[in-house]
GROMACS .gro file of N, CA, C and O in nm:
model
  340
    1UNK      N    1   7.287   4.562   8.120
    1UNK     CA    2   7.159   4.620   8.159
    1UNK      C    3   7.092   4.532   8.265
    1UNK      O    4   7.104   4.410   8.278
    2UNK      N    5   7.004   4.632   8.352
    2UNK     CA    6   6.956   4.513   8.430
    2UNK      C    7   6.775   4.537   8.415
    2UNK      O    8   6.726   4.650   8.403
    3UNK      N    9   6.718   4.450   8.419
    3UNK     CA   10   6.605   4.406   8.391
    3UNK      C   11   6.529   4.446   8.508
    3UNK      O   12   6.568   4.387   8.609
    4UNK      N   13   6.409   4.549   8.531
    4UNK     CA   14   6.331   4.592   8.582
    4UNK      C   15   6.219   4.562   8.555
    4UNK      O   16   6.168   4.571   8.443
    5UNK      N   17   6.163   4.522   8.660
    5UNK     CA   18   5.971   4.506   8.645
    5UNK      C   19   5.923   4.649   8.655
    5UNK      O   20   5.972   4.718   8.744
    6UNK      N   21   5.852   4.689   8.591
    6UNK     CA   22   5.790   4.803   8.635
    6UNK      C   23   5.645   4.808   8.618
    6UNK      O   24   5.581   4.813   8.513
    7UNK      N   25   5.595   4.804   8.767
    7UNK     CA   26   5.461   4.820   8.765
    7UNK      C   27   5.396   4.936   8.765
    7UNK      O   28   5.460   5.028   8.816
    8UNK      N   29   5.260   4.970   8.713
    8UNK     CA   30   5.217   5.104   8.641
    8UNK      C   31   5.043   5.045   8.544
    8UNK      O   32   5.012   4.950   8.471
    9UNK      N   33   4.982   5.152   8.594
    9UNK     CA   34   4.882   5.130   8.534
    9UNK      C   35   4.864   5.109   8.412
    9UNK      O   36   4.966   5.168   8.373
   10UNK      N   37   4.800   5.058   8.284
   10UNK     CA   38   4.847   5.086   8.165
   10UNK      C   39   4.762   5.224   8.113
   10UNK      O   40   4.780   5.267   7.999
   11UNK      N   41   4.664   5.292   8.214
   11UNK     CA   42   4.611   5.388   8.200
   11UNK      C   43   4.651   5.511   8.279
   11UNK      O   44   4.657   5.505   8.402
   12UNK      N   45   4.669   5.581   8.238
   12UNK     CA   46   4.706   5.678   8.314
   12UNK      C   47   4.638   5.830   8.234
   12UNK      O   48   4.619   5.841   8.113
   13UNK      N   49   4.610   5.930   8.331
   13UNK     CA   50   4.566   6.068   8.278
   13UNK      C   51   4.738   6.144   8.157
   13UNK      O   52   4.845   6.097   8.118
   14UNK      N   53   4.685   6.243   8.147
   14UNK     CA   54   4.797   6.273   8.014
   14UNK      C   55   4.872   6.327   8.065
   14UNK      O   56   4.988   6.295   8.039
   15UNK      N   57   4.846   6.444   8.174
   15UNK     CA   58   4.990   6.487   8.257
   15UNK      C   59   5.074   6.398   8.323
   15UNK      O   60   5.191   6.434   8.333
   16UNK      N   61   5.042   6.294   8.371
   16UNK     CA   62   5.137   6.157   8.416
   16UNK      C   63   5.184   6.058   8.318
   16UNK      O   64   5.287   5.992   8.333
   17UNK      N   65   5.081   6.048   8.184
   17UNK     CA   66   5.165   6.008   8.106
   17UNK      C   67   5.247   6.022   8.050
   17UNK      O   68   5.316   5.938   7.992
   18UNK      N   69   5.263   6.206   8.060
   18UNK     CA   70   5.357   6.236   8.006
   18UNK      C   71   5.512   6.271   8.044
   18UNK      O   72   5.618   6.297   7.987
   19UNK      N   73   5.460   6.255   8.171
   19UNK     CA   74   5.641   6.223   8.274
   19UNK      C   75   5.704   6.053   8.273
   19UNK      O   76   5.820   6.013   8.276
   20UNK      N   77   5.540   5.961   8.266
   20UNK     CA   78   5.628   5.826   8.235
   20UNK      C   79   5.697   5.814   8.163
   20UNK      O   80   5.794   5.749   8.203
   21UNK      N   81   5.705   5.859   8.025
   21UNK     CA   82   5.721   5.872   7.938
   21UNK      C   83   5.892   5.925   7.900
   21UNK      O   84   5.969   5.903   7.807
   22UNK      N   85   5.898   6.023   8.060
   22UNK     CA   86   6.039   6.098   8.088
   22UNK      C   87   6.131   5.967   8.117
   22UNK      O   88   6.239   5.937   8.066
   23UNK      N   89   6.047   5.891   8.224
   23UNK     CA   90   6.134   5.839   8.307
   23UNK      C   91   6.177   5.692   8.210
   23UNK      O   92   6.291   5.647   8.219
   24UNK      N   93   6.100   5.645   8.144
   24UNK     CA   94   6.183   5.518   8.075
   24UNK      C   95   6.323   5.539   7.988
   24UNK      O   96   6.393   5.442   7.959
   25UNK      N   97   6.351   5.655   7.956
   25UNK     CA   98   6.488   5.695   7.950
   25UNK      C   99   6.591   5.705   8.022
   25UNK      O  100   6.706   5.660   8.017
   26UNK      N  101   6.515   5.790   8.112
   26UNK     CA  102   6.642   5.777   8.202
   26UNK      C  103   6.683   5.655   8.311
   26UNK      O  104   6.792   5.623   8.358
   27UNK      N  105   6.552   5.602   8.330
   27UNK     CA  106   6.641   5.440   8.382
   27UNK      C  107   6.733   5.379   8.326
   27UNK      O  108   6.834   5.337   8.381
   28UNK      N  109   6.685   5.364   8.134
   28UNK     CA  110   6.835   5.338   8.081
   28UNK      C  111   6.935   5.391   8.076
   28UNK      O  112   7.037   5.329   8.047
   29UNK      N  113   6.936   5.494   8.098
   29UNK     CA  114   7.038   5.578   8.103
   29UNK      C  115   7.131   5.550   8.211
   29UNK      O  116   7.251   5.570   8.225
   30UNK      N  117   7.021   5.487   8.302
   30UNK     CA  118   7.165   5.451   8.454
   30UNK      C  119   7.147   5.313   8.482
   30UNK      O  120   7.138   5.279   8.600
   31UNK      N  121   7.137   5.188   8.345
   31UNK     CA  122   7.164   5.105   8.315
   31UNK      C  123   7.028   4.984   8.344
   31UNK      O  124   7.057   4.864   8.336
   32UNK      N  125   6.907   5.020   8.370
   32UNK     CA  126   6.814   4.966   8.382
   32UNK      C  127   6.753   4.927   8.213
   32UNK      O  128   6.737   4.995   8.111
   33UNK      N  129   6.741   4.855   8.231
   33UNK     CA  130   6.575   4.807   8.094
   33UNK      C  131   6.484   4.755   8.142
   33UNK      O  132   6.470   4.635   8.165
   34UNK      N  133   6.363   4.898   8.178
   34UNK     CA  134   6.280   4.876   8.203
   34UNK      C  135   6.121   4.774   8.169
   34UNK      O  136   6.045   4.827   8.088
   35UNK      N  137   6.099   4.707   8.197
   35UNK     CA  138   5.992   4.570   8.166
   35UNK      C  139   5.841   4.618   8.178
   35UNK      O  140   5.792   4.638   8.290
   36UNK      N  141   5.795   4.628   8.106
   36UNK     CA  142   5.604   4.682   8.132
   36UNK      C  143   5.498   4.640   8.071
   36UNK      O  144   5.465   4.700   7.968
   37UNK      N  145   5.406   4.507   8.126
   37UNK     CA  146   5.309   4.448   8.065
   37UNK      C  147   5.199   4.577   8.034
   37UNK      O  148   5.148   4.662   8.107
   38UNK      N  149   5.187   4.542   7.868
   38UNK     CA  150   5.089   4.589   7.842
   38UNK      C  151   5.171   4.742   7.754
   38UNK      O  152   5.105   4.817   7.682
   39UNK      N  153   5.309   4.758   7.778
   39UNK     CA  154   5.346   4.865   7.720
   39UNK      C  155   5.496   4.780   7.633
   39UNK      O  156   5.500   4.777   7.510
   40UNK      N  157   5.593   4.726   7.705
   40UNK     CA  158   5.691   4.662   7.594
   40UNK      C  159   5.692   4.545   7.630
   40UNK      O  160   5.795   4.487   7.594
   41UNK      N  161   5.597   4.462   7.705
   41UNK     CA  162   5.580   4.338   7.728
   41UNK      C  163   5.417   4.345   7.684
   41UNK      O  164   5.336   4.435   7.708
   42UNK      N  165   5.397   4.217   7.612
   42UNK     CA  166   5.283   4.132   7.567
   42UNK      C  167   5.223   4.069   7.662
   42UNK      O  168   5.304   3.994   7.716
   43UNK      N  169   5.108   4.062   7.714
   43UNK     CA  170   5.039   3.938   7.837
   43UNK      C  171   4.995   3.872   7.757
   43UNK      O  172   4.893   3.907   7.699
   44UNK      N  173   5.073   3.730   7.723
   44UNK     CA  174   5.023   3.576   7.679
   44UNK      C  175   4.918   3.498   7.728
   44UNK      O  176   4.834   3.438   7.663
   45UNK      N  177   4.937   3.508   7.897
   45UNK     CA  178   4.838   3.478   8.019
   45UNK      C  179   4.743   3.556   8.068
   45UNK      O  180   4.673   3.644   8.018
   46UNK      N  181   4.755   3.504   8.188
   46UNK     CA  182   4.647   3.561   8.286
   46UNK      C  183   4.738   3.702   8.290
   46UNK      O  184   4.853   3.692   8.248
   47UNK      N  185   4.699   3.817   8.333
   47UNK     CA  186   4.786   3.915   8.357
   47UNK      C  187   4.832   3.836   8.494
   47UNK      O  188   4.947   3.794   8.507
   48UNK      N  189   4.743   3.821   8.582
   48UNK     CA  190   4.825   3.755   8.753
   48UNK      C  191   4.938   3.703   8.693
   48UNK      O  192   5.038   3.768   8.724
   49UNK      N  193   4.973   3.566   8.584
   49UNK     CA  194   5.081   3.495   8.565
   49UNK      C  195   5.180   3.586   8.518
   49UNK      O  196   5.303   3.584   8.519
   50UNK      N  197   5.095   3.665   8.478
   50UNK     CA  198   5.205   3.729   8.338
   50UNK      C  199   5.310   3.796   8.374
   50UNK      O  200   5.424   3.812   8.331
   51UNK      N  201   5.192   3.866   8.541
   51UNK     CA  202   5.318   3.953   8.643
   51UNK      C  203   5.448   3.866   8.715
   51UNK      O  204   5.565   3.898   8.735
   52UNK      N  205   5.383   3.765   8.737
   52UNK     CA  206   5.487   3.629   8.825
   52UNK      C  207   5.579   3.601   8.750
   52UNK      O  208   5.695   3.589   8.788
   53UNK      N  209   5.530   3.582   8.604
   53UNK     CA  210   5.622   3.534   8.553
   53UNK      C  211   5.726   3.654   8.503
   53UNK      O  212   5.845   3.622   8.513
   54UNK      N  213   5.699   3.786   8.451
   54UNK     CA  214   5.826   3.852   8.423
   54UNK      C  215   5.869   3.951   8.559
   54UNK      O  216   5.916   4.063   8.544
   55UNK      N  217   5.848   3.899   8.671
   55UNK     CA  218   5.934   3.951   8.788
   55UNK      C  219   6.018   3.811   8.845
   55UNK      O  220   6.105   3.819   8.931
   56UNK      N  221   5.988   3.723   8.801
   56UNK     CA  222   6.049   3.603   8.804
   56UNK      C  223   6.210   3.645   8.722
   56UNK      O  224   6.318   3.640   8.782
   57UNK      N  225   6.191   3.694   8.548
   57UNK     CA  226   6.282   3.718   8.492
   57UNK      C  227   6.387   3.828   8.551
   57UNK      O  228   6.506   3.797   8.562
   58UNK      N  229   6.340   3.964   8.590
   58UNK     CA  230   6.407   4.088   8.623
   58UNK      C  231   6.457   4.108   8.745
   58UNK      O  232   6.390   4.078   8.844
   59UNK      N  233   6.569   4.158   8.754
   59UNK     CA  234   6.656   4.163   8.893
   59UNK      C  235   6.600   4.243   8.977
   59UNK      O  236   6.665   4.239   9.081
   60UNK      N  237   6.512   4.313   8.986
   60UNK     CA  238   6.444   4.462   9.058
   60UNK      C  239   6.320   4.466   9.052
   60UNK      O  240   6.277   4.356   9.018
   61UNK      N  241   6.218   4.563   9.072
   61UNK     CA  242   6.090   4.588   9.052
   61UNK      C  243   6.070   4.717   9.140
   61UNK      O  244   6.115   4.744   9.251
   62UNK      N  245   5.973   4.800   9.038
   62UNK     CA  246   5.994   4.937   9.069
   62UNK      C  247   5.791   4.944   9.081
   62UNK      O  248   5.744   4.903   8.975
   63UNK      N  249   5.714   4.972   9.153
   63UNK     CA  250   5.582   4.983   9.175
   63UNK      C  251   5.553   5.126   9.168
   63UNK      O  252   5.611   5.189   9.256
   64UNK      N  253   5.501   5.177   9.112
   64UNK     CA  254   5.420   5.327   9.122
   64UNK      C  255   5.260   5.311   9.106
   64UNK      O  256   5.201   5.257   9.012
   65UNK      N  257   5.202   5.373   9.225
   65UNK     CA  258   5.089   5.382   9.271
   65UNK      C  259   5.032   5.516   9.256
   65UNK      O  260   5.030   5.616   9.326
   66UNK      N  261   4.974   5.476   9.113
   66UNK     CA  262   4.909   5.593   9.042
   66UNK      C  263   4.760   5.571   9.090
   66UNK      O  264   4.706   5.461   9.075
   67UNK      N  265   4.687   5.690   9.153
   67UNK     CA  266   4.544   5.665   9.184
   67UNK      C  267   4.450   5.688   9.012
   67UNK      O  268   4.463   5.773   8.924
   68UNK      N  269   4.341   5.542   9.027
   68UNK     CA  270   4.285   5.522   8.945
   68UNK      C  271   4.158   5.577   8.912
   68UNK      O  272   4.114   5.621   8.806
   69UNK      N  273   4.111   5.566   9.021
   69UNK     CA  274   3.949   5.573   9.109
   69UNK      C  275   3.956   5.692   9.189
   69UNK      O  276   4.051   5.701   9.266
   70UNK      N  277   3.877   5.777   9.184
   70UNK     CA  278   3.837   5.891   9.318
   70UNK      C  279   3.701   5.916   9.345
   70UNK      O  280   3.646   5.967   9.248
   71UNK      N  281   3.601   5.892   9.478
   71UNK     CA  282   3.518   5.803   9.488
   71UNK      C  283   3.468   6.007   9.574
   71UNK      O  284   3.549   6.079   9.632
   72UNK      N  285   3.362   6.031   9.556
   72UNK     CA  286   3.312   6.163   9.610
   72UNK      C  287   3.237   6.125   9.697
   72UNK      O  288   3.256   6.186   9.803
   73UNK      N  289   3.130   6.022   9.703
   73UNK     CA  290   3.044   5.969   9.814
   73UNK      C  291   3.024   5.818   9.768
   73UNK      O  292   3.053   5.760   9.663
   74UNK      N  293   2.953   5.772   9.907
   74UNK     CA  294   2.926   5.633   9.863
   74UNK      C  295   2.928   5.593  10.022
   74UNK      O  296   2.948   5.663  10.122
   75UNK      N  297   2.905   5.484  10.010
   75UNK     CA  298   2.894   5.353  10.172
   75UNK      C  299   3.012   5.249  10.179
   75UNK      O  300   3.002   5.187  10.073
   76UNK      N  301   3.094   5.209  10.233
   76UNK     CA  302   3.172   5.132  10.275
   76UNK      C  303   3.128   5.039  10.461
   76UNK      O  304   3.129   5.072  10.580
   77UNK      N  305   3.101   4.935  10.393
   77UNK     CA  306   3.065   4.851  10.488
   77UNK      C  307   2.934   4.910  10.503
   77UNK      O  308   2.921   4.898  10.624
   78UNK      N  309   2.841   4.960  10.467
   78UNK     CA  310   2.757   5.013  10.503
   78UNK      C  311   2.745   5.165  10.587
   78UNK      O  312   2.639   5.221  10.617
   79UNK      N  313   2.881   5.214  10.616
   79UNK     CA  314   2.926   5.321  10.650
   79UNK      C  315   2.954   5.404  10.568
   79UNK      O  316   3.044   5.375  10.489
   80UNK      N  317   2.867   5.579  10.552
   80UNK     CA  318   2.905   5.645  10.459
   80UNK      C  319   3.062   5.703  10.505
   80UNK      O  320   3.113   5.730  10.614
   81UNK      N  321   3.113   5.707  10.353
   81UNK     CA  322   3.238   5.709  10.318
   81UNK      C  323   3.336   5.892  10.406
   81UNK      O  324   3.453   5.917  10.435
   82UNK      N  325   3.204   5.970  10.416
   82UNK     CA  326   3.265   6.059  10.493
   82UNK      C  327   3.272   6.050  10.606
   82UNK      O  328   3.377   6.093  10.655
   83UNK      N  329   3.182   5.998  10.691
   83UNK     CA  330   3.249   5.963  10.814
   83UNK      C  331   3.234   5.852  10.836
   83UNK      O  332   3.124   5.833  10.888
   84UNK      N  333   3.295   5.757  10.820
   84UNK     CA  334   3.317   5.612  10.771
   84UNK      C  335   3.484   5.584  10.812
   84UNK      O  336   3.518   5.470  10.843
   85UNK      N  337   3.562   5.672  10.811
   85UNK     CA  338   3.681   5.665  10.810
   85UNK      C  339   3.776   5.768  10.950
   85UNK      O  340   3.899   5.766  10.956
   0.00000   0.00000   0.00000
């Protein structure tokens, strides 16, 4: 097996949780064991260390960029956010 970091919110809405949920199978299935602070890994540390240290351990690392935040108005830099960008 090979040892995967997998980064991932530990929150997620229920329709995405419920495909993560798909996919930690089938990585093993094509020989991965997938690694996930906060889901089959424990944070002892800082989470910062906790990440260093078990991508330190795992041959790979897999990132999914699940949006957390969705922001309707507001100021950035003092620039509102709709035309701000």
């Amino acid at each position: 097996m090979i040892d995967v970091f997998l980064s991932r919110p530990n929150w997620v809405p229920v329709h995405i949780d419920n495909h993560l949920n798909k996919l930690y199978p089938v990585l093993t299935e094509l020989g991965f064991n997938p690694r996930t602070i906060g889901n089959n890994v424990e944070s002892l540390s800082s989470p910062f260390d906790e990440v260093v240290s078990l991508m330190k351990r795992c041959q790979c690392t897999i990132v999914l960029g699940i949006p957390q935040l969705k922001v309707q108005s507001g100021k950035l830099k003092g620039k509102d956010l709709e035309t701000g960008f």
